[in-house]
Short mmCIF file of C-alpha atoms in Angstrom, two decimals:
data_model
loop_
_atom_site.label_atom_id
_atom_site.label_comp_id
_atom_site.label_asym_id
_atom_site.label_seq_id
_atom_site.Cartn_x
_atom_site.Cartn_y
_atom_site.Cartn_z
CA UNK F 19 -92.50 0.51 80.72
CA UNK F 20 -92.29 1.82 77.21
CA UNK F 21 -94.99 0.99 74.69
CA UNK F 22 -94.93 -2.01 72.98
CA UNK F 23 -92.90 -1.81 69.72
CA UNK F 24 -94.80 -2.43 66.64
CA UNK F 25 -92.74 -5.72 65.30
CA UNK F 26 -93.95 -7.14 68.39
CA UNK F 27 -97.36 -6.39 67.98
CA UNK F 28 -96.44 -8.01 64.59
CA UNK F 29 -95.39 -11.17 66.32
CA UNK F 30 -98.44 -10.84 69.04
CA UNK F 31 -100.60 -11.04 65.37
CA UNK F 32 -99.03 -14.02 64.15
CA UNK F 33 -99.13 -15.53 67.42
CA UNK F 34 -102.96 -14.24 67.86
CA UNK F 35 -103.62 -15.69 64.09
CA UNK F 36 -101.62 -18.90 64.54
CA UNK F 37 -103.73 -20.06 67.51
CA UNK F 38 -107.18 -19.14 66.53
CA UNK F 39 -106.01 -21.34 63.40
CA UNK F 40 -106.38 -18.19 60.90
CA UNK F 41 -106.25 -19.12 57.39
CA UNK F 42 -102.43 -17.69 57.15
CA UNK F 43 -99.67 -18.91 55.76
CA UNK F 44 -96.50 -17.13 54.76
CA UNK F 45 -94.90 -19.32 51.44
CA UNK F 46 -91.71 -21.34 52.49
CA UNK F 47 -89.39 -18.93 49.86
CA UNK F 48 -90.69 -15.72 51.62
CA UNK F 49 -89.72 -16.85 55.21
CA UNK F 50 -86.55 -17.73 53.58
CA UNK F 51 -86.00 -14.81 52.28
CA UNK F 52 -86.65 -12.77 55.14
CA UNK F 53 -84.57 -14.63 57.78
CA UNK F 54 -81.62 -14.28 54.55
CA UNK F 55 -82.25 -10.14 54.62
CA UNK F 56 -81.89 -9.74 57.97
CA UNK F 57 -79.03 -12.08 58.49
CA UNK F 58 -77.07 -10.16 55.80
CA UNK F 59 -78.26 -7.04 57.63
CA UNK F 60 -76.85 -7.93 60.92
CA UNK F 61 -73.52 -8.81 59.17
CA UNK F 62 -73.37 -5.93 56.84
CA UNK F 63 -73.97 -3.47 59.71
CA UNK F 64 -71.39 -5.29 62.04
CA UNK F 65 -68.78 -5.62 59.26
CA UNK F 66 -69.02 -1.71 58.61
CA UNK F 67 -68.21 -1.10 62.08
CA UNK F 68 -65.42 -3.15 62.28
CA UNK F 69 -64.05 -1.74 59.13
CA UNK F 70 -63.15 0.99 61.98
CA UNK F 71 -61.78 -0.94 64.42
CA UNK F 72 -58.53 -2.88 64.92
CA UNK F 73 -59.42 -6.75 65.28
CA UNK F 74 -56.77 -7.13 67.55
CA UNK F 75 -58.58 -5.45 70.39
CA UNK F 76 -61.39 -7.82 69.57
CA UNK F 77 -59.67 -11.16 70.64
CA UNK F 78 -60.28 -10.96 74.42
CA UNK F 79 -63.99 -10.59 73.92
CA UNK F 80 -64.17 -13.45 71.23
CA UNK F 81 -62.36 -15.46 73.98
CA UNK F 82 -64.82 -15.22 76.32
CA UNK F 83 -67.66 -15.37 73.91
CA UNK F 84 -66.34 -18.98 72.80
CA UNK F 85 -65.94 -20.10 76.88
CA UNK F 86 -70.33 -18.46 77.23
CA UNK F 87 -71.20 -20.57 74.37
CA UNK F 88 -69.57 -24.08 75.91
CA UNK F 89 -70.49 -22.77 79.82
CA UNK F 90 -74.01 -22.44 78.89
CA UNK F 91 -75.18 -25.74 77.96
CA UNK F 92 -72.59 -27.76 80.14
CA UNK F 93 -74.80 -25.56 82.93
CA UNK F 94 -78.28 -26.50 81.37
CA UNK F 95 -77.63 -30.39 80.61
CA UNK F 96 -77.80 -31.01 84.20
CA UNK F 97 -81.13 -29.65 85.10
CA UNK F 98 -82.53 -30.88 81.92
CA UNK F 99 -80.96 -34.78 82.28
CA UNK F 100 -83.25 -34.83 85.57
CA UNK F 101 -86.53 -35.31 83.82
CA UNK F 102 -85.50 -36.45 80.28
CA UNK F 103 -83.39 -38.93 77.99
CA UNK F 104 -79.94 -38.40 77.23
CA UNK F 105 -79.84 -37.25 73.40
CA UNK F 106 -83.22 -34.98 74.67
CA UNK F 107 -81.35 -33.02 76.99
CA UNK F 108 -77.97 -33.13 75.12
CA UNK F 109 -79.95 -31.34 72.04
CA UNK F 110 -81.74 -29.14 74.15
CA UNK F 111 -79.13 -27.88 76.11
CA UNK F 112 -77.35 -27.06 72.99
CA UNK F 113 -80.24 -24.90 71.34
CA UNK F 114 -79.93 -23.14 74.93
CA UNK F 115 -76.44 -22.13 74.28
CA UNK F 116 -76.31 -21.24 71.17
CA UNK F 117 -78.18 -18.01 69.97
CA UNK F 118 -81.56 -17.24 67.94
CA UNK F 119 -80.88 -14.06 65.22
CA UNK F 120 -84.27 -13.71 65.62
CA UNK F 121 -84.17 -12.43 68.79
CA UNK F 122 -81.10 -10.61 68.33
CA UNK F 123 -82.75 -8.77 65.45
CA UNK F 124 -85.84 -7.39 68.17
CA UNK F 125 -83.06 -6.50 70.78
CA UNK F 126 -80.99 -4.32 67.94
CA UNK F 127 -84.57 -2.90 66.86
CA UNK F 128 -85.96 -2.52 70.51
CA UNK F 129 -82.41 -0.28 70.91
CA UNK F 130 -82.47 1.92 68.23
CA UNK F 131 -85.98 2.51 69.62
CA UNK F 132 -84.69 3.71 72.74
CA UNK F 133 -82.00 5.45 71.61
CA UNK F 134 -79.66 3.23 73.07
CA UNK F 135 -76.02 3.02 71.67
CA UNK F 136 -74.19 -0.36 71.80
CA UNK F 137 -71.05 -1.24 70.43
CA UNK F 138 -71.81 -2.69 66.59
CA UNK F 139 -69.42 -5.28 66.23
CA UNK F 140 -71.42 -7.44 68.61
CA UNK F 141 -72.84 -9.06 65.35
CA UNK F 142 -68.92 -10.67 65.12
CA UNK F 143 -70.30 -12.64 68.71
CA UNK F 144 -73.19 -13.93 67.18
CA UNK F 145 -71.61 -15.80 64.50
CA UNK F 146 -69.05 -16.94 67.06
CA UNK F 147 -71.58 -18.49 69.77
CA UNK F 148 -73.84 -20.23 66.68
CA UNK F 149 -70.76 -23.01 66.56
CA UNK F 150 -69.71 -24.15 70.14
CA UNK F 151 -73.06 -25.24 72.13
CA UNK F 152 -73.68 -27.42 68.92
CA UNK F 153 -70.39 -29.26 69.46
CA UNK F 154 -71.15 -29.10 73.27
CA UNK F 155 -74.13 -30.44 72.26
CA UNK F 156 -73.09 -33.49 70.58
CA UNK F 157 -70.51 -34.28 72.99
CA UNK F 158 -72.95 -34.69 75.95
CA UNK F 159 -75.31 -36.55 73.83
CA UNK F 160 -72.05 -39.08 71.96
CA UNK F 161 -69.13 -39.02 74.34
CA UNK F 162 -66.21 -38.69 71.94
CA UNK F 163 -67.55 -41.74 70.17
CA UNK F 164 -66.32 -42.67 66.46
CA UNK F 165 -69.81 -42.69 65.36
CA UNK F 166 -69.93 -39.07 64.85
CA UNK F 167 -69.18 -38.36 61.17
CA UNK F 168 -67.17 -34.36 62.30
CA UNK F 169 -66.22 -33.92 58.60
CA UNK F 170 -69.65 -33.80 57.81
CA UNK F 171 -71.16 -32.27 60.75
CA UNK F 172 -68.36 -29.56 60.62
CA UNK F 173 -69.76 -29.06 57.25
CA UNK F 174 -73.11 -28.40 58.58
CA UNK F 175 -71.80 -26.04 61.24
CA UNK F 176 -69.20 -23.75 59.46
CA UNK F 177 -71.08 -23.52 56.32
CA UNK F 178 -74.75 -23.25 57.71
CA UNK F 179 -77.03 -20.95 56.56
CA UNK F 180 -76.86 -18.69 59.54
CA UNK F 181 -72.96 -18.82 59.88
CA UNK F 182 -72.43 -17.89 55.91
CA UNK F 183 -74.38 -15.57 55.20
CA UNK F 184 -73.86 -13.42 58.22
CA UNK F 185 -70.27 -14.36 58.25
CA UNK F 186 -70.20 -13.44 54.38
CA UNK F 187 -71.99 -10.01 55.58
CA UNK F 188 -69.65 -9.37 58.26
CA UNK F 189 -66.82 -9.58 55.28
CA UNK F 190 -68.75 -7.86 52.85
CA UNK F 191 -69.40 -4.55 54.99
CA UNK F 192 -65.72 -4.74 56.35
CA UNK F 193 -64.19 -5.06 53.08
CA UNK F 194 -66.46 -1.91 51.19
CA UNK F 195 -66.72 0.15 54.56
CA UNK F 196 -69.32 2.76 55.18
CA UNK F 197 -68.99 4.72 52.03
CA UNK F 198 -69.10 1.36 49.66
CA UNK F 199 -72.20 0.25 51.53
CA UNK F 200 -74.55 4.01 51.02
CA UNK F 201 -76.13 2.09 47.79
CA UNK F 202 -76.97 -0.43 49.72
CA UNK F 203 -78.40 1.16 52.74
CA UNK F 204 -81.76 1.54 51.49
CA UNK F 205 -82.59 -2.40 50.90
CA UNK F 206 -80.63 -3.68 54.17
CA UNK F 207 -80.53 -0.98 56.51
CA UNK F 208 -83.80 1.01 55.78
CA UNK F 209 -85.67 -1.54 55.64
CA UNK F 210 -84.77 -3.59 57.96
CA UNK F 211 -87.37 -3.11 60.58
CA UNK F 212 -90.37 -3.74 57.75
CA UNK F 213 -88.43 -7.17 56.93
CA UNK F 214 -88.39 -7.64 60.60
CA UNK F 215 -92.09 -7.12 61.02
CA UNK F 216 -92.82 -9.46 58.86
CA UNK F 217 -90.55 -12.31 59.89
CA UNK F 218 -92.22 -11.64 63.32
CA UNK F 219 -95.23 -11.88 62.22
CA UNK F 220 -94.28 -15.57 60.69
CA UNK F 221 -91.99 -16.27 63.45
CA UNK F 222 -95.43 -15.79 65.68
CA UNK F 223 -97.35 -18.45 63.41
CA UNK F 224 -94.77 -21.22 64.00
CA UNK F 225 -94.61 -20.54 67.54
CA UNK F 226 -98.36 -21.20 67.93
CA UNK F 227 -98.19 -24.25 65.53
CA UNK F 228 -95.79 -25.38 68.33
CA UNK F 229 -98.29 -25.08 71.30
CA UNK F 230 -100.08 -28.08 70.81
CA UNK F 231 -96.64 -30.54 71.49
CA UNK F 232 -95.92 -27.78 74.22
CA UNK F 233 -99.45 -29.40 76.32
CA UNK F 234 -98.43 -32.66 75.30
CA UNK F 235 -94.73 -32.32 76.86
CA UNK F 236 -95.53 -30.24 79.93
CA UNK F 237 -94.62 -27.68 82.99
CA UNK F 238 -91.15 -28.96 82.74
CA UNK F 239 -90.24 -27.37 79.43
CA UNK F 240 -92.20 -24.34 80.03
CA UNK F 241 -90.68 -23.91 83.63
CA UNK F 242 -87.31 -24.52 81.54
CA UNK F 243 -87.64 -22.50 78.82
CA UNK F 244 -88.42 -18.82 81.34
CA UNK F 245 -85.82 -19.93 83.80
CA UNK F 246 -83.08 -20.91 81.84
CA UNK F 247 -83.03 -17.86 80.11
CA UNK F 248 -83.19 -15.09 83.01
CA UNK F 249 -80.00 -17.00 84.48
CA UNK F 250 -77.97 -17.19 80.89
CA UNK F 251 -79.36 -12.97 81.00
CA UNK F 252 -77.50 -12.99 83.85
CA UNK F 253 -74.39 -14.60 82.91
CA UNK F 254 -74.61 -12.78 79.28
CA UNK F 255 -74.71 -9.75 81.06
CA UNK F 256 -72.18 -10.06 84.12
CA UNK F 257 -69.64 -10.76 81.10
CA UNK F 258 -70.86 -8.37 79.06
CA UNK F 259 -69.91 -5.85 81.68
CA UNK F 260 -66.64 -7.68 82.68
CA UNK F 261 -65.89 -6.89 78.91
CA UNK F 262 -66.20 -3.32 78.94
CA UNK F 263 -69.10 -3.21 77.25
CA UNK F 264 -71.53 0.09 77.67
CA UNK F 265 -74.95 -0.39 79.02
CA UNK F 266 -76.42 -0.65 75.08
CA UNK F 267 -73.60 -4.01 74.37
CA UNK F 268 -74.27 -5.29 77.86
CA UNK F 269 -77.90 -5.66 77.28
CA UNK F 270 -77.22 -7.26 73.88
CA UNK F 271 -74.33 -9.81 74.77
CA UNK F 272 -77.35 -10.93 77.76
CA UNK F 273 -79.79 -10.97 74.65
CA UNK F 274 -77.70 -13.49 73.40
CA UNK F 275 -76.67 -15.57 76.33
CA UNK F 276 -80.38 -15.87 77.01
CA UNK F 277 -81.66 -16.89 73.15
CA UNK F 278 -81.97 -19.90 72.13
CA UNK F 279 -81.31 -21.25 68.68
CA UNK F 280 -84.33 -22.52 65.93
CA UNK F 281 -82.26 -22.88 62.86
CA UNK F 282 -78.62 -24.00 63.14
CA UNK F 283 -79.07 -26.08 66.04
CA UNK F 284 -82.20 -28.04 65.20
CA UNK F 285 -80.73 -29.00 61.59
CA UNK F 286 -77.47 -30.00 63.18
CA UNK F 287 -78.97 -31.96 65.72
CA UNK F 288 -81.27 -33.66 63.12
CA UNK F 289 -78.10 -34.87 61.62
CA UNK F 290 -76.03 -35.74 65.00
CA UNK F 291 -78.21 -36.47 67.31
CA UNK F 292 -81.07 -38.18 65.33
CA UNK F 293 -82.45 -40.10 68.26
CA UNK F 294 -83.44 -36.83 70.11
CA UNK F 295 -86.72 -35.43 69.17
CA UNK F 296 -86.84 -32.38 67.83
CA UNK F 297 -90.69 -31.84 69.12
CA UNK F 298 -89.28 -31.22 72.57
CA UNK F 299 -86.70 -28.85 72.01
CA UNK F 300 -88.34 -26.70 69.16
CA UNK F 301 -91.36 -26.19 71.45
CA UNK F 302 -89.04 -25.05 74.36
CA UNK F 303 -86.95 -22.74 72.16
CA UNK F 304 -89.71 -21.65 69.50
CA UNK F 305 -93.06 -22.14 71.92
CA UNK F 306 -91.86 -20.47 75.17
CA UNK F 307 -88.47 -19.31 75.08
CA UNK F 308 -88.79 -16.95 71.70
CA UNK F 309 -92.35 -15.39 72.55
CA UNK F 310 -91.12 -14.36 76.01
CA UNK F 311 -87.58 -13.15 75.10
CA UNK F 312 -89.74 -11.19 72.33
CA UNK F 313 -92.59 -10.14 74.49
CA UNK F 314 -90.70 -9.61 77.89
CA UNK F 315 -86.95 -10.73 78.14
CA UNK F 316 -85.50 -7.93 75.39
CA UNK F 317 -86.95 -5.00 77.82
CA UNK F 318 -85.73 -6.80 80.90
CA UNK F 319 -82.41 -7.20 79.69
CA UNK F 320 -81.81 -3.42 78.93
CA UNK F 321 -82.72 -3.04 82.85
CA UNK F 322 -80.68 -5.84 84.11
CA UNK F 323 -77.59 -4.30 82.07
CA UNK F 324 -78.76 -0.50 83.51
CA UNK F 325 -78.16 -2.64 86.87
CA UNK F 326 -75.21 -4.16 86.26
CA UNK F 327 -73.69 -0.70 85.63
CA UNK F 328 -75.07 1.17 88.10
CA UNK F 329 -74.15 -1.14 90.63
CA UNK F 330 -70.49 -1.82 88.65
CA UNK F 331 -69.74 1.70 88.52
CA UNK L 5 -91.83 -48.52 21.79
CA UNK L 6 -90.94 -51.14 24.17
CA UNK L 7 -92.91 -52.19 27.03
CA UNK L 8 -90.29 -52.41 29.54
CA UNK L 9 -90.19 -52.01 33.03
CA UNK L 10 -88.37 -50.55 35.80
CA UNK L 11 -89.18 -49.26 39.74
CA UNK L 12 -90.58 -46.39 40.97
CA UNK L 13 -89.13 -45.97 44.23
CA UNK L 14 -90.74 -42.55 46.16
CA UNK L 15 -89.47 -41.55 49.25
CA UNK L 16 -91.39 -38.58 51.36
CA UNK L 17 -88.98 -37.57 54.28
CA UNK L 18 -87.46 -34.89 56.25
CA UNK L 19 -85.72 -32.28 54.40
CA UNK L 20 -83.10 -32.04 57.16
CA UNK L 21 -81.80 -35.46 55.56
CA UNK L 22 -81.62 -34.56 51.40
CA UNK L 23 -78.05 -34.14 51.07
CA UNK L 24 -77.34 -37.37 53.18
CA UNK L 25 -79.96 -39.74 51.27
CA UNK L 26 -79.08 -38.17 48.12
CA UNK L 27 -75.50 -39.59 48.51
CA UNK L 28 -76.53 -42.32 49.80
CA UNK L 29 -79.16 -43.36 46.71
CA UNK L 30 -76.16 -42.82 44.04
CA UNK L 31 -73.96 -44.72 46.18
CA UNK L 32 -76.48 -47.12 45.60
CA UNK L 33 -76.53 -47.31 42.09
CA UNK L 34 -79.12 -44.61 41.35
CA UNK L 35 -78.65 -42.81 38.28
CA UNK L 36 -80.98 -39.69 38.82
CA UNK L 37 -83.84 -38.69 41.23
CA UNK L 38 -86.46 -35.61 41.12
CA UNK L 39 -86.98 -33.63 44.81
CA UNK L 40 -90.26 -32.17 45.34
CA UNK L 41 -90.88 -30.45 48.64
CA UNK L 42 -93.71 -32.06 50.24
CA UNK L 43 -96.78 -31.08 52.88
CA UNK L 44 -98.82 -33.48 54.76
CA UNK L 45 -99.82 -34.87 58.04
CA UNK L 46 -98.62 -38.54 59.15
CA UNK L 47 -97.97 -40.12 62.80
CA UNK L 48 -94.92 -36.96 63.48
CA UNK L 49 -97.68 -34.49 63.14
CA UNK L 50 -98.49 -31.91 60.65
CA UNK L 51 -95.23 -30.85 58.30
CA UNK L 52 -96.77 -27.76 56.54
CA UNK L 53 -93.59 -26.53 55.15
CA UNK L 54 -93.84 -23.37 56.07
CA UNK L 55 -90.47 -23.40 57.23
CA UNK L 56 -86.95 -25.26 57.05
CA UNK L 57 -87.73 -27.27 60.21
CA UNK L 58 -91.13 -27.92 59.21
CA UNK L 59 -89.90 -29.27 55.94
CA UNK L 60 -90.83 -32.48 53.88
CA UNK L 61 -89.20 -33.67 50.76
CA UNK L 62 -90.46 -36.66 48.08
CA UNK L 63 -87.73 -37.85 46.00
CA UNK L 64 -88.66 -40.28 43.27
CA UNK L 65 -86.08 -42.34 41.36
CA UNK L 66 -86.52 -44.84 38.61
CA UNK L 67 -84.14 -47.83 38.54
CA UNK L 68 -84.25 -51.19 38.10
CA UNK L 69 -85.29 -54.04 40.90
CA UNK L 70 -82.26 -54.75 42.51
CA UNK L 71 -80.98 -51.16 43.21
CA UNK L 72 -85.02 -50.01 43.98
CA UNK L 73 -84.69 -53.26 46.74
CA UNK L 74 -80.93 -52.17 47.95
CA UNK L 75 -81.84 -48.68 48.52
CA UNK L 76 -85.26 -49.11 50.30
CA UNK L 77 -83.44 -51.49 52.70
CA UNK L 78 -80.39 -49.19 53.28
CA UNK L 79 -82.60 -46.24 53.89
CA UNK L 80 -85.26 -48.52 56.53
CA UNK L 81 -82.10 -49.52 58.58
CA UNK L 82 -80.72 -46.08 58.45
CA UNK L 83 -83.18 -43.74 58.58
CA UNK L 84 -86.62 -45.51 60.05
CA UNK L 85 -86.07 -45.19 63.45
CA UNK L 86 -85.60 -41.95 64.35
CA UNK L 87 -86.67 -39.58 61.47
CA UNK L 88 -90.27 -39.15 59.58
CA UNK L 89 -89.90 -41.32 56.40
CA UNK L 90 -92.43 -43.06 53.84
CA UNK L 91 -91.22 -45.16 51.18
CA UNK L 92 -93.20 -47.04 48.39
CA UNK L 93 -92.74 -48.96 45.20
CA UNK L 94 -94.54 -49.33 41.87
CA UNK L 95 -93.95 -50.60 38.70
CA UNK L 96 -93.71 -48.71 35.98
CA UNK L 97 -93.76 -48.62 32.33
CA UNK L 98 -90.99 -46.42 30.50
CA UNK L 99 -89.72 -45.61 27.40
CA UNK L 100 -86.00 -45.37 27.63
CA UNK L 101 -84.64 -48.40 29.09
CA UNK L 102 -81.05 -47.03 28.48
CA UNK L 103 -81.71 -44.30 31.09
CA UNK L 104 -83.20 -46.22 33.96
#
């Protein structure tokens, strides 16, 4: 078991400071601008690798990265429409299937770390599995009602904060290409892990503030929100490996299968599904699902996908 | 200086919702409104602000009675139920009537 890697001891802080009700409090604008920095990151990086690759070869994998993201809550509404309301597990289920940057971000750190090589267009999958759970989503919760206003809501989707600006990065690193990007390198790729510290460190403070609806809603969620996740690892990763992947992508594409969204999916939900409450599906994702993808699932994954090829091979 | 008066209608709500009430106050006949971001605590908990989920908004327009009345009951049968809303009215006195 390595060490622990210092952004998580950076989340573990926040976390630490959040329940012993610290006096700490990162400004609105600065959590913002982290979470924009390391989007843009993710895309820039991703967009420089692809500048090297033919997108052609690509389609296959975006395929099956489209058929995770509407597999993966269709599998979770079940379980979850056992114990709660309709729109409750509808919106749930699709924060399950979607994926949380955040966590993507430790997993790409927690690599490098290792020394583990992965393929670096997987940032191309991430913007990809942000948009289908949320549809999935609505469509468990609505039926294929007329009530749903899909102009706007596609709106909301395609041109969310997540999607556009690591979208836009993705573009922006493809079209200037490793040499165009050196300048850069020192804001988005140097310092990424220092911006990632510090969103951590926030991230860690809302996931306490989210403890206290966490004893109010009970085992269920938290029973949910460990379990759900090691299974979607395992899906993530079986297809990672089905892909091609090496051990470094596997572990990343289960990463993602097993995250579960804070920021697309909540505001689109808001908007779609207004009768669900958001209490019950930000403490899942935020108050158990984030702190042990962080703390134990990102390690566990690299393993799994060691597994997966060792047994593949 | 004329004493005339108009409505104050403030709203303090989710900032998930801006864009929608927004639209839906000039479709109502508003002719402006400021947006603050908010903080406070109220029956849906703490909303500290600290960030986009955690997010409250107050949006104030001025406007006469009958579009302050149209858009306070558009916005309780719209948005009451299911999201974290306040809404309250005052008079008050202003000095451009041709604005308001």
């Amino acid at each position: 078991m390595p060490a622990l890697d210092p952004v998580v001891l950076f989340f573990l802080l926040g976390l630490a400071a959040g329940l012993a009700r610290a006096d700490l409090r990162l400004p609105g604008a600065i959590y913002e601008f982290l979470s924009m920095v390391l989007l843009l990151a993710i895309g820039l990086k991703g967009g420089v690798e692809l500048a090297r690759q033919s997108p052609v070869e690509l389609l296959p994998q975006l395929g099956a990265v489209l058929l995770m993201g509407i597999v993966l809550p269709l599998a979770a509404y079940p379980v979850l429409r056992w114990r709660l309301a309709r729109p409750d597990a509808a919106s749930i289920a699709a924060h399950y299937g979607s994926v949380s940057v955040g966590t993507f971000a430790v997993a790409v750190a927690f690599l490098a770390s290792q020394g583990v090589v992965y393929e670096a267009h997987i940032p191309v999958f991430v913007v990809l599995l942000e948009m289908p759970a949320i549809m999935v989503g609505i469509l468990l919760a609505r039926g294929m009602g007329r009530q749903t206003d899909w102009k706007r809501l596609g709106h909301e989707v395609f041109l969310g904060k997540g999607v556009v600006l690591m979208g836009g990065g993705l573009l922006i690193g493809w079209a200037a290409g490793p040499e165009g990007m050196r300048p850069l390198g020192g804001l988005f790729f140097d310092l990424f892990k220092g911006f990632l510290a510090l969103f951590l460190l926030e991230m860690g403070l809302i996931a306490a503030s989210q403890m206290a609806s966490l004893r109010r809603h009970g085992a269920f969620l938290v029973v949910f929100g460990i379990v759900m996740p090691l299974l979607s690892a395992l899906v993530g990763g079986w297809v990672g490996w089905l892909l091609g992947l090496s051990v470094g992508g596997t572990a990343l594409f289960a990463t993602l299968a097993a995250s579960a969204s804070y920021i697309a999916v909540p505001a689109a939900m808001r908007l779609a599904v207004p009768e669900a409450n958001p209490t019950l599906s930000l403490a899942a994702s935020l108050g158990v699902t984030f702190p042990f993808n962080v703390l134990v699932g990102v390690p566990l994954y690299l393993d799994l996908a060691r597994l997966i090829h060792r047994l593949g091979a | 200086m004329s004493n005339e008066y108009r409505k104050l209608l403030t709203v303090i709500t989710e900032s998930a919702i801006e864009r929608d009430l927004l639209a839906d106050m000039e479709r109502l006949g508003a002719h402006g409104y400021t947006v603050t971001d908010a903080r406070g605590k109220g029956s849906r908990g703490v909303r500290d602000a600290g960030w986009g989920e955690a997010s409250n908004i107050r949006v104030e327009v001025l406007c006469d009675d009958a579009t302050a009345r149209a858009i306070a009951l558009h916005l309780r049968t719209r948005y009451y139920d299911n999201y974290a809303m306040i809404l309250f009215m005052s008079d008050v006195e202003i000095l451009r009537p041709e604005k308001f």
